[in-house]
CSV table of N, CA and C in Angstrom, one decimal:
chain,number,residue,atom,x,y,z
A,566,LYS,N,83.1,56.3,79.0
A,566,LYS,CA,84.5,56.6,78.2
A,566,LYS,C,85.6,55.6,77.9
A,567,PHE,N,86.1,55.4,76.7
A,567,PHE,CA,87.4,54.7,76.0
A,567,PHE,C,87.8,54.9,75.1
A,568,ASP,N,89.1,54.2,74.7
A,568,ASP,CA,89.7,54.7,73.5
A,568,ASP,C,90.3,53.3,73.2
A,569,LEU,N,90.7,53.0,71.9
A,569,LEU,CA,91.5,52.0,71.5
A,569,LEU,C,92.9,51.9,71.2
A,570,ARG,N,93.4,50.7,71.6
A,570,ARG,CA,95.0,51.0,71.3
A,570,ARG,C,94.4,49.3,70.2
A,571,ILE,N,95.6,50.5,69.2
A,571,ILE,CA,95.4,49.5,68.1
A,571,ILE,C,97.1,49.4,67.5
A,572,TYR,N,97.7,48.0,67.5
A,572,TYR,CA,98.8,47.6,67.1
A,572,TYR,C,98.8,47.7,65.6
A,573,ALA,N,99.8,48.2,65.2
A,573,ALA,CA,100.3,48.1,63.6
A,573,ALA,C,101.9,48.1,63.9
A,574,LEU,N,102.2,46.7,62.9
A,574,LEU,CA,103.4,46.4,62.7
A,574,LEU,C,103.8,47.0,61.0
A,575,VAL,N,104.9,47.7,61.0
A,575,VAL,CA,105.1,48.1,59.5
A,575,VAL,C,106.6,47.3,59.3
A,576,THR,N,106.7,46.9,58.1
A,576,THR,CA,107.9,45.8,57.8
A,576,THR,C,108.4,46.5,56.9
A,577,SER,N,107.5,47.6,56.2
A,577,SER,CA,108.5,48.4,54.9
A,577,SER,C,107.5,49.8,54.7
A,578,TYR,N,108.3,50.8,54.2
A,578,TYR,CA,108.0,51.7,54.0
A,578,TYR,C,107.7,52.0,52.2
A,579,ASN,N,108.7,51.4,51.5
A,579,ASN,CA,109.0,51.3,50.4
A,579,ASN,C,108.8,49.8,49.6
A,580,PRO,N,108.0,49.1,49.4
A,580,PRO,CA,106.6,49.5,49.2
A,580,PRO,C,106.1,49.7,50.9
A,581,LEU,N,105.0,50.6,51.2
A,581,LEU,CA,104.5,50.5,52.5
A,581,LEU,C,103.7,49.0,52.7
A,582,THR,N,104.0,48.5,53.9
A,582,THR,CA,103.4,47.3,54.2
A,582,THR,C,103.2,47.3,55.7
A,583,VAL,N,102.1,47.1,56.2
A,583,VAL,CA,101.5,46.9,57.6
A,583,VAL,C,100.7,46.1,57.7
A,584,TYR,N,100.7,46.0,58.9
A,584,TYR,CA,99.5,44.4,59.5
A,584,TYR,C,99.3,45.5,60.8
A,585,LEU,N,97.7,45.3,60.7
A,585,LEU,CA,97.0,45.8,62.1
A,585,LEU,C,96.6,44.4,62.9
A,586,ASN,N,96.9,44.7,63.9
A,586,ASN,CA,96.7,43.1,65.1
A,586,ASN,C,95.6,43.0,65.9
A,587,ARG,N,94.9,41.9,65.4
A,587,ARG,CA,93.5,41.7,66.0
A,587,ARG,C,93.3,41.6,67.3
A,588,THR,N,94.3,41.6,68.3
A,588,THR,CA,94.4,41.6,69.6
A,588,THR,C,94.5,42.8,70.0
A,589,SER,N,94.3,43.8,69.7
A,589,SER,CA,94.3,45.3,70.2
A,589,SER,C,93.3,45.5,71.2
A,590,PHE,N,93.1,46.6,71.9
A,590,PHE,CA,92.1,46.3,73.1
A,590,PHE,C,91.4,48.0,73.1
A,591,ALA,N,90.3,47.7,74.2
A,591,ALA,CA,89.7,49.3,74.6
A,591,ALA,C,90.4,49.6,75.9
A,592,ARG,N,90.6,50.7,76.4
A,592,ARG,CA,90.5,51.0,77.6
A,592,ARG,C,89.5,51.7,77.8
A,593,PHE,N,88.8,51.5,79.0
A,593,PHE,CA,88.0,52.2,79.9
A,593,PHE,C,88.2,53.1,80.7
A,594,THR,N,87.8,54.0,81.4
A,594,THR,CA,87.8,54.9,82.4
A,594,THR,C,87.0,54.3,83.3
A,595,ALA,N,87.4,54.1,84.9
A,595,ALA,CA,86.6,54.1,85.8
A,595,ALA,C,85.6,54.8,86.5
A,596,VAL,N,85.4,55.8,85.5
A,596,VAL,CA,84.2,56.8,86.2
A,596,VAL,C,83.3,57.1,84.9
A,597,LYS,N,82.2,56.9,84.7
A,597,LYS,CA,81.4,57.2,83.7
A,597,LYS,C,81.3,58.6,83.6
A,598,TYR,N,81.6,58.6,81.8
A,598,TYR,CA,82.1,59.7,81.3
A,598,TYR,C,80.8,60.9,81.5
A,599,SER,N,81.4,62.2,81.7
A,599,SER,CA,80.2,63.5,82.0
A,599,SER,C,80.8,64.5,81.1
A,600,ARG,N,79.6,65.2,80.5
A,600,ARG,CA,80.1,66.3,79.9
A,600,ARG,C,80.2,67.7,80.5
A,601,ASN,N,79.9,67.3,81.9
A,601,ASN,CA,79.6,68.5,82.9
A,601,ASN,C,81.2,69.3,83.0
A,602,PRO,N,81.2,70.5,82.8
A,602,PRO,CA,82.5,71.8,82.9
A,602,PRO,C,83.3,71.2,84.3
A,603,ASP,N,82.4,71.3,85.2
A,603,ASP,CA,83.3,71.4,86.6
A,603,ASP,C,83.8,69.9,86.4
A,604,ASP,N,83.6,68.8,85.6
A,604,ASP,CA,84.4,67.6,85.7
A,604,ASP,C,85.7,67.5,84.6
A,605,LEU,N,86.2,68.6,84.1
A,605,LEU,CA,87.2,69.1,83.4
A,605,LEU,C,88.1,68.2,83.8
A,606,SER,N,88.7,68.5,85.4
A,606,SER,CA,89.9,68.6,86.4
A,606,SER,C,89.9,66.9,86.7
A,607,ASN,N,88.9,66.5,86.7
A,607,ASN,CA,89.0,64.9,86.9
A,607,ASN,C,89.3,63.7,86.1
A,608,ASN,N,90.8,63.6,86.0
A,608,ASN,CA,91.5,63.0,84.9
A,608,ASN,C,90.8,61.4,84.9
A,609,TYR,N,89.9,60.8,86.0
A,609,TYR,CA,89.6,59.4,85.9
A,609,TYR,C,88.2,59.6,85.0
A,610,ILE,N,88.1,60.6,84.3
A,610,ILE,CA,86.7,60.8,83.9
A,610,ILE,C,87.2,60.6,82.3
A,611,HIS,N,88.6,61.6,82.1
A,611,HIS,CA,88.9,61.8,80.5
A,611,HIS,C,89.8,61.4,80.2
A,612,LEU,N,91.0,60.5,81.0
A,612,LEU,CA,92.1,59.9,80.5
A,612,LEU,C,92.0,58.2,81.0
A,613,THR,N,92.2,57.6,80.0
A,613,THR,CA,91.9,56.1,79.8
A,613,THR,C,93.3,55.4,80.6
A,614,ASN,N,94.3,56.1,80.3
A,614,ASN,CA,95.5,55.2,80.7
A,614,ASN,C,95.5,54.4,81.7
A,615,VAL,N,96.3,53.4,81.7
A,615,VAL,CA,96.2,52.2,83.2
A,615,VAL,C,96.7,53.1,84.1
A,616,ALA,N,97.9,53.8,84.1
A,616,ALA,CA,98.8,54.5,85.1
A,616,ALA,C,98.0,55.8,85.8
A,617,VAL,N,96.9,56.2,85.1
A,617,VAL,CA,95.9,57.1,85.5
A,617,VAL,C,94.9,56.1,86.3
A,618,GLN,N,94.2,55.5,85.4
A,618,GLN,CA,92.9,54.4,86.2
A,618,GLN,C,93.3,53.7,87.4
A,619,LYS,N,94.5,53.1,87.4
A,619,LYS,CA,94.8,52.3,88.5
A,619,LYS,C,95.1,53.1,90.1
A,620,LYS,N,95.2,54.3,89.9
A,620,LYS,CA,95.0,54.9,91.2
A,620,LYS,C,93.5,55.4,91.7
A,621,ASN,N,92.6,55.1,90.9
A,621,ASN,CA,91.1,55.1,91.4
A,621,ASN,C,90.5,54.2,91.9
A,622,GLU,N,89.5,54.5,93.2
A,622,GLU,CA,89.3,53.3,93.8
A,622,GLU,C,88.0,52.6,93.2
A,623,ASN,N,87.9,52.7,92.2
A,623,ASN,CA,86.8,52.0,91.5
A,623,ASN,C,87.4,51.2,90.2
A,624,TYR,N,88.6,51.2,89.9
A,624,TYR,CA,89.5,50.6,89.0
A,624,TYR,C,89.3,49.1,89.3
A,625,ASP,N,88.9,48.8,88.2
A,625,ASP,CA,88.4,47.1,88.0
A,625,ASP,C,90.0,46.3,87.7
A,626,ARG,N,90.5,45.8,89.1
A,626,ARG,CA,91.8,45.3,88.7
A,626,ARG,C,91.9,43.6,88.4
A,627,ASP,N,90.7,43.2,88.3
A,627,ASP,CA,90.4,41.4,87.5
A,627,ASP,C,90.4,42.2,85.9
A,628,ASN,N,90.5,43.2,85.3
A,628,ASN,CA,90.4,43.1,83.9
A,628,ASN,C,91.0,44.5,83.3
A,629,GLY,N,91.6,45.1,84.4
A,629,GLY,CA,92.2,46.1,84.2
A,629,GLY,C,91.7,47.4,83.4
A,630,GLY,N,90.5,47.5,83.2
A,630,GLY,CA,89.9,48.1,82.8
A,630,GLY,C,89.8,48.3,81.0
A,631,LYS,N,90.0,46.7,80.3
A,631,LYS,CA,90.2,46.6,78.9
A,631,LYS,C,89.3,45.3,78.4
A,632,TRP,N,88.7,45.9,77.3
A,632,TRP,CA,88.3,44.7,76.8
A,632,TRP,C,89.0,44.4,75.1
A,633,ASP,N,89.3,43.2,74.9
A,633,ASP,CA,90.0,43.2,73.7
A,633,ASP,C,89.1,43.6,72.7
A,634,LEU,N,89.5,43.3,71.5
A,634,LEU,CA,88.9,44.1,70.5
A,634,LEU,C,87.9,43.6,69.8
A,635,ARG,N,87.6,42.0,70.2
A,635,ARG,CA,86.6,41.1,69.7
A,635,ARG,C,85.1,41.5,70.7
A,636,GLN,N,85.6,41.8,71.9
A,636,GLN,CA,84.4,42.1,72.8
A,636,GLN,C,84.2,43.1,72.4
A,637,LEU,N,84.5,44.2,72.2
A,637,LEU,CA,84.0,45.5,71.9
A,637,LEU,C,83.1,45.8,70.5
A,638,LYS,N,83.9,45.0,69.8
A,638,LYS,CA,83.1,44.8,68.4
A,638,LYS,C,81.9,44.0,68.1
A,639,ILE,N,81.6,43.2,68.8
A,639,ILE,CA,80.3,42.5,69.3
A,639,ILE,C,79.4,43.5,70.2
A,640,TYR,N,80.2,44.3,71.1
A,640,TYR,CA,79.0,44.9,71.8
A,640,TYR,C,78.8,46.2,70.8
A,641,LEU,N,79.6,46.8,70.2
A,641,LEU,CA,79.2,48.2,68.7
A,641,LEU,C,78.1,47.1,67.9
A,642,ILE,N,78.5,46.3,67.8
A,642,ILE,CA,77.3,45.9,66.7
A,642,ILE,C,76.3,45.5,67.1
A,643,ALA,N,76.0,45.3,68.7
A,643,ALA,CA,74.6,44.7,69.3
A,643,ALA,C,73.8,46.3,69.4
A,644,LYS,N,75.0,47.4,69.5
A,644,LYS,CA,74.4,48.6,69.6
A,644,LYS,C,74.2,49.3,68.2
A,645,TYR,N,74.7,49.3,67.6
A,645,TYR,CA,74.5,50.1,66.3
A,645,TYR,C,74.4,49.4,64.8
A,646,GLY,N,74.9,47.8,64.9
A,646,GLY,CA,74.4,47.4,63.9
A,646,GLY,C,75.6,47.1,63.0
A,647,GLU,N,75.7,46.0,62.3
A,647,GLU,CA,76.9,45.6,61.4
A,647,GLU,C,77.7,46.6,60.7
A,648,THR,N,76.8,47.1,59.5
A,648,THR,CA,76.8,48.2,58.6
A,648,THR,C,77.8,49.0,59.3
A,649,ALA,N,77.4,49.8,60.4
A,649,ALA,CA,78.1,50.9,61.1
A,649,ALA,C,79.4,50.9,61.7
A,650,VAL,N,79.4,49.8,62.3
A,650,VAL,CA,80.6,49.3,63.3
A,650,VAL,C,82.0,48.8,61.9
A,651,TYR,N,81.2,47.9,60.8
A,651,TYR,CA,82.2,48.0,59.8
A,651,TYR,C,82.7,49.2,59.1
A,652,LYS,N,82.1,49.9,59.0
A,652,LYS,CA,82.3,51.4,58.3
A,652,LYS,C,83.6,52.0,59.5
A,653,LEU,N,83.1,52.0,61.1
A,653,LEU,CA,83.6,52.4,61.6
A,653,LEU,C,85.5,51.7,61.6
A,654,PHE,N,85.3,50.5,61.7
A,654,PHE,CA,87.0,49.9,61.6
A,654,PHE,C,87.3,50.0,60.1
A,655,ASP,N,86.8,50.4,58.9
A,655,ASP,CA,87.6,50.8,57.8
A,655,ASP,C,87.9,52.1,58.1
A,656,ASN,N,87.3,52.9,58.4
A,656,ASN,CA,87.8,54.5,58.6
A,656,ASN,C,88.9,54.5,60.0
A,657,MET,N,88.9,53.4,61.0
A,657,MET,CA,90.3,53.3,61.9
A,657,MET,C,91.5,53.0,60.7
A,658,GLN,N,91.2,52.1,59.9
A,658,GLN,CA,92.1,51.6,59.0
A,658,GLN,C,92.4,52.5,57.9
A,659,ARG,N,91.6,53.4,57.8
A,659,ARG,CA,92.0,54.5,56.8
A,659,ARG,C,92.8,55.6,57.8
A,660,ILE,N,92.7,55.7,58.8
A,660,ILE,CA,93.4,56.8,59.8
A,660,ILE,C,94.9,56.2,59.5
A,661,ILE,N,95.1,55.3,60.1
A,661,ILE,CA,96.3,54.2,60.3
A,661,ILE,C,97.6,54.5,59.1
A,662,ILE,N,96.4,54.1,57.7
A,662,ILE,CA,97.5,53.9,56.7
A,662,ILE,C,97.6,55.4,55.9
A,663,LYS,N,96.7,56.3,55.9
A,663,LYS,CA,97.1,57.9,56.0
A,663,LYS,C,98.2,58.3,56.9
A,664,SER,N,98.5,58.0,57.9
A,664,SER,CA,99.5,58.6,58.6
A,664,SER,C,100.7,58.0,58.2
A,665,LEU,N,100.4,57.1,58.0
A,665,LEU,CA,102.1,55.8,57.6
A,665,LEU,C,102.4,56.8,56.4
A,666,GLN,N,101.4,56.8,55.3
A,666,GLN,CA,101.8,57.5,54.3
A,666,GLN,C,102.7,59.1,54.2
A,667,ALA,N,101.5,59.4,55.2
A,667,ALA,CA,102.3,60.9,55.4
A,667,ALA,C,103.6,61.0,55.7
A,668,VAL,N,104.2,60.1,56.3
A,668,VAL,CA,105.9,60.2,56.6
A,668,VAL,C,106.3,59.0,55.7
A,669,GLN,N,105.6,58.5,55.2
A,669,GLN,CA,106.7,57.5,54.0
A,669,GLN,C,108.3,58.0,53.7
A,670,ASN,N,107.9,58.8,53.2
A,670,ASN,CA,109.1,59.4,52.2
A,670,ASN,C,110.2,60.2,53.1
A,671,VAL,N,110.3,60.3,54.4
A,671,VAL,CA,111.1,60.5,55.3
A,671,VAL,C,111.7,59.3,56.4
A,672,ILE,N,111.0,58.5,56.0
A,672,ILE,CA,111.5,57.4,57.0
A,672,ILE,C,112.5,56.3,56.6
A,673,SER,N,113.4,55.8,57.0
A,673,SER,CA,114.3,55.1,56.4
A,673,SER,C,114.1,54.1,55.9
A,674,LYS,N,114.5,53.8,54.5
A,674,LYS,CA,113.8,52.6,53.9
A,674,LYS,C,115.0,51.2,54.7
A,675,ASP,N,115.4,51.1,55.3
A,675,ASP,CA,116.1,50.0,55.7
A,675,ASP,C,115.5,48.9,55.4
A,676,LYS,N,115.7,47.9,54.6
A,676,LYS,CA,115.0,46.4,53.9
A,676,LYS,C,114.7,45.7,55.7
A,677,HIS,N,116.1,45.5,56.4
A,677,HIS,CA,116.0,45.1,57.6
A,677,HIS,C,115.5,45.5,58.6
A,678,CYS,N,114.9,46.7,59.1
A,678,CYS,CA,114.0,47.0,60.1
A,678,CYS,C,112.9,47.1,59.9
A,679,PHE,N,112.3,46.7,61.4
A,679,PHE,CA,110.5,47.3,60.9
A,679,PHE,C,110.2,48.0,62.5
A,680,GLU,N,109.1,48.7,62.7
A,680,GLU,CA,108.4,48.8,63.7
A,680,GLU,C,107.3,48.9,64.0
A,681,LEU,N,107.2,48.7,65.3
A,681,LEU,CA,105.7,48.5,66.1
A,681,LEU,C,104.9,49.6,66.6
A,682,TYR,N,103.9,50.3,65.8
A,682,TYR,CA,103.3,51.7,66.8
A,682,TYR,C,102.3,50.8,67.4
A,683,GLY,N,101.6,51.5,68.4
A,683,GLY,CA,100.5,52.0,69.0
A,683,GLY,C,99.5,53.0,68.6
A,684,TYR,N,98.8,52.8,68.4
A,684,TYR,CA,97.6,53.8,67.8
A,684,TYR,C,96.7,53.9,68.6
A,685,ASP,N,96.4,55.2,69.4
A,685,ASP,CA,95.6,55.3,70.4
A,685,ASP,C,94.2,56.7,69.7
A,686,ILE,N,93.2,55.8,69.6
A,686,ILE,CA,91.8,56.1,68.7
A,686,ILE,C,90.6,56.5,69.7
A,687,LEU,N,90.2,57.5,69.9
A,687,LEU,CA,88.9,57.7,70.2
A,687,LEU,C,87.9,57.6,69.4
A,688,ILE,N,86.6,57.4,69.8
A,688,ILE,CA,85.3,56.9,69.0
A,688,ILE,C,84.5,57.6,69.7
A,689,ASP,N,83.8,58.8,68.7
A,689,ASP,CA,82.8,59.6,69.1
A,689,ASP,C,81.0,58.9,69.4
A,690,GLY,N,80.2,59.9,69.6
A,690,GLY,CA,79.1,59.2,69.5
A,690,GLY,C,78.1,58.4,68.3
A,691,ASN,N,78.9,59.1,67.4
A,691,ASN,CA,78.4,59.0,66.3
A,691,ASN,C,79.1,58.1,65.5
A,692,LEU,N,80.1,57.2,66.0
A,692,LEU,CA,81.1,56.1,65.9
A,692,LEU,C,81.9,56.8,64.4
A,693,ASN,N,82.5,58.3,64.7
A,693,ASN,CA,83.5,58.8,63.8
A,693,ASN,C,84.9,58.6,64.8
A,694,PRO,N,86.2,57.9,64.2
A,694,PRO,CA,87.6,57.9,65.4
A,694,PRO,C,88.0,58.6,64.8
A,695,TRP,N,88.8,59.4,65.9
A,695,TRP,CA,89.9,60.1,66.0
A,695,TRP,C,90.9,60.1,66.6
A,696,LEU,N,92.0,60.6,65.7
A,696,LEU,CA,93.4,59.7,65.9
A,696,LEU,C,93.8,60.7,67.4
A,697,ILE,N,94.4,60.0,68.5
A,697,ILE,CA,95.0,60.6,69.8
A,697,ILE,C,96.4,61.2,69.4
A,698,GLU,N,97.1,59.6,69.4
A,698,GLU,CA,98.4,59.8,69.1
A,698,GLU,C,99.0,58.5,68.7
A,699,ILE,N,100.1,58.4,68.3
A,699,ILE,CA,100.8,57.3,67.8
A,699,ILE,C,101.9,57.1,68.7
A,700,ASN,N,102.1,56.1,69.4
A,700,ASN,CA,103.3,55.5,69.8
A,700,ASN,C,104.1,54.8,69.1
A,701,GLY,N,105.7,55.4,69.4
A,701,GLY,CA,106.3,54.9,68.6
A,701,GLY,C,107.0,53.7,69.3
A,702,ASN,N,107.0,53.4,70.7
A,702,ASN,CA,107.4,52.7,71.4
A,702,ASN,C,106.6,52.3,72.2
A,703,PRO,N,105.2,51.7,72.1
A,703,PRO,CA,104.3,50.9,72.8
A,703,PRO,C,104.8,50.4,74.1
A,704,SER,N,103.9,50.8,75.2
A,704,SER,CA,104.2,50.1,76.1
A,704,SER,C,103.8,48.5,76.1
A,705,LEU,N,104.5,47.5,76.4
A,705,LEU,CA,104.1,46.0,76.5
A,705,LEU,C,103.8,45.4,78.1
A,706,THR,N,103.7,46.8,79.0
A,706,THR,CA,103.4,46.0,80.4
A,706,THR,C,102.4,45.5,80.1
A,707,ALA,N,101.9,44.3,81.1
A,707,ALA,CA,100.7,43.9,81.2
A,707,ALA,C,100.4,44.0,82.6
A,708,ASN,N,98.9,44.5,82.9
A,708,ASN,CA,98.5,45.0,84.4
A,708,ASN,C,97.5,44.0,84.7
A,709,THR,N,97.4,42.7,84.0
A,709,THR,CA,96.1,41.7,84.4
A,709,THR,C,96.8,40.5,83.5
A,710,PRO,N,96.3,39.3,83.8
A,710,PRO,CA,96.8,38.2,82.9
A,710,PRO,C,96.0,38.3,81.9
A,711,HIS,N,94.8,38.7,81.2
A,711,HIS,CA,94.1,38.8,80.2
A,711,HIS,C,94.9,39.8,79.4
A,712,ASP,N,95.6,40.9,79.8
A,712,ASP,CA,96.4,41.8,79.5
A,712,ASP,C,97.8,41.3,78.7
A,713,ASN,N,98.1,40.5,79.9
A,713,ASN,CA,99.1,39.8,79.6
A,713,ASN,C,98.8,38.7,78.1
A,714,GLU,N,97.9,38.3,78.0
A,714,GLU,CA,97.3,37.2,77.1
A,714,GLU,C,97.5,38.1,75.7
A,715,ILE,N,96.6,39.5,75.7
A,715,ILE,CA,96.7,39.8,74.5
A,715,ILE,C,98.2,40.7,74.0
A,716,LYS,N,99.1,40.6,74.7
A,716,LYS,CA,100.3,41.3,74.5
A,716,LYS,C,101.2,40.3,73.9
A,717,VAL,N,100.7,39.2,74.6
A,717,VAL,CA,102.1,38.1,74.3
A,717,VAL,C,101.3,37.4,72.8
A,718,GLN,N,99.8,37.6,72.8
A,718,GLN,CA,99.6,37.1,71.5
A,718,GLN,C,100.2,38.0,70.3
A,719,MET,N,99.6,39.3,70.7
A,719,MET,CA,100.5,40.5,69.6
A,719,MET,C,101.9,39.9,69.1
A,720,LEU,N,102.8,40.1,70.2
A,720,LEU,CA,104.2,39.6,70.3
A,720,LEU,C,104.1,38.4,69.3
A,721,ASP,N,103.6,37.4,69.2
A,721,ASP,CA,103.8,36.1,68.9
A,721,ASP,C,103.2,36.1,67.4
A,722,ASP,N,102.5,37.0,67.1
A,722,ASP,CA,102.0,37.4,66.2
A,722,ASP,C,103.0,38.1,65.0
A,723,MET,N,103.6,39.5,65.6
A,723,MET,CA,104.6,39.9,65.2
A,723,MET,C,105.6,38.9,64.8
A,724,LEU,N,106.5,38.6,65.3
A,724,LEU,CA,107.5,37.7,65.3
A,724,LEU,C,107.2,36.5,64.3
A,725,THR,N,106.0,35.8,64.1
A,725,THR,CA,106.0,35.2,63.1
A,725,THR,C,105.8,35.8,62.0
A,726,ILE,N,105.1,36.9,61.7
A,726,ILE,CA,105.3,38.0,60.4
A,726,ILE,C,107.0,38.5,60.2
A,727,LEU,N,107.3,38.5,61.1
A,727,LEU,CA,108.8,39.1,61.1
A,727,LEU,C,109.8,37.6,60.5
A,728,ASP,N,109.2,36.7,60.5
A,728,ASP,CA,110.3,35.5,60.8
A,728,ASP,C,111.6,35.7,60.8
A,729,LEU,N,112.0,36.1,61.8
A,729,LEU,CA,113.8,36.1,62.0
A,729,LEU,C,114.6,35.1,61.7
A,730,GLU,N,114.0,34.0,61.6
A,730,GLU,CA,114.9,32.7,61.7
A,730,GLU,C,114.8,32.0,60.3
A,731,LYS,N,113.8,33.3,59.5
A,731,LYS,CA,113.9,32.8,57.9
A,731,LYS,C,113.1,30.8,57.9
A,732,VAL,N,112.2,30.9,58.8
A,732,VAL,CA,111.9,29.2,58.5
A,732,VAL,C,110.7,29.3,57.6
């Protein structure tokens, strides 16, 4: 079982301007998913959060139970085909845009503000994306060197887009 963490940078709500980060990632559980009702209380099967997973004896400390989005996309294309995977990614983008449009009229319209969101999305067996939550202050703590690379690249992209020095 896995979910996705997609970073979205909103630089304006009027007009809505959002950038989706290519270096987002998938978080995996350390225990194979089971539909067994007796396993409902086993957090290692159902929760992908690193804070939970790192306590499991099967936790992969080398990669932190994460794949970058490119790795996941290659795997999904091999398993489901390009058309289905492109549709999945298009549907995830639609979820993000629709969620931002839903709050567009109540968010401050300050031209000098931006917000980084962490979208957690679950993908079902039919490649349908489901929004789990939106984090307004996503954790940028890295638990492996690869995770650090992903987050540093995301922050570098964000600062390049924001161009705080106006160069």
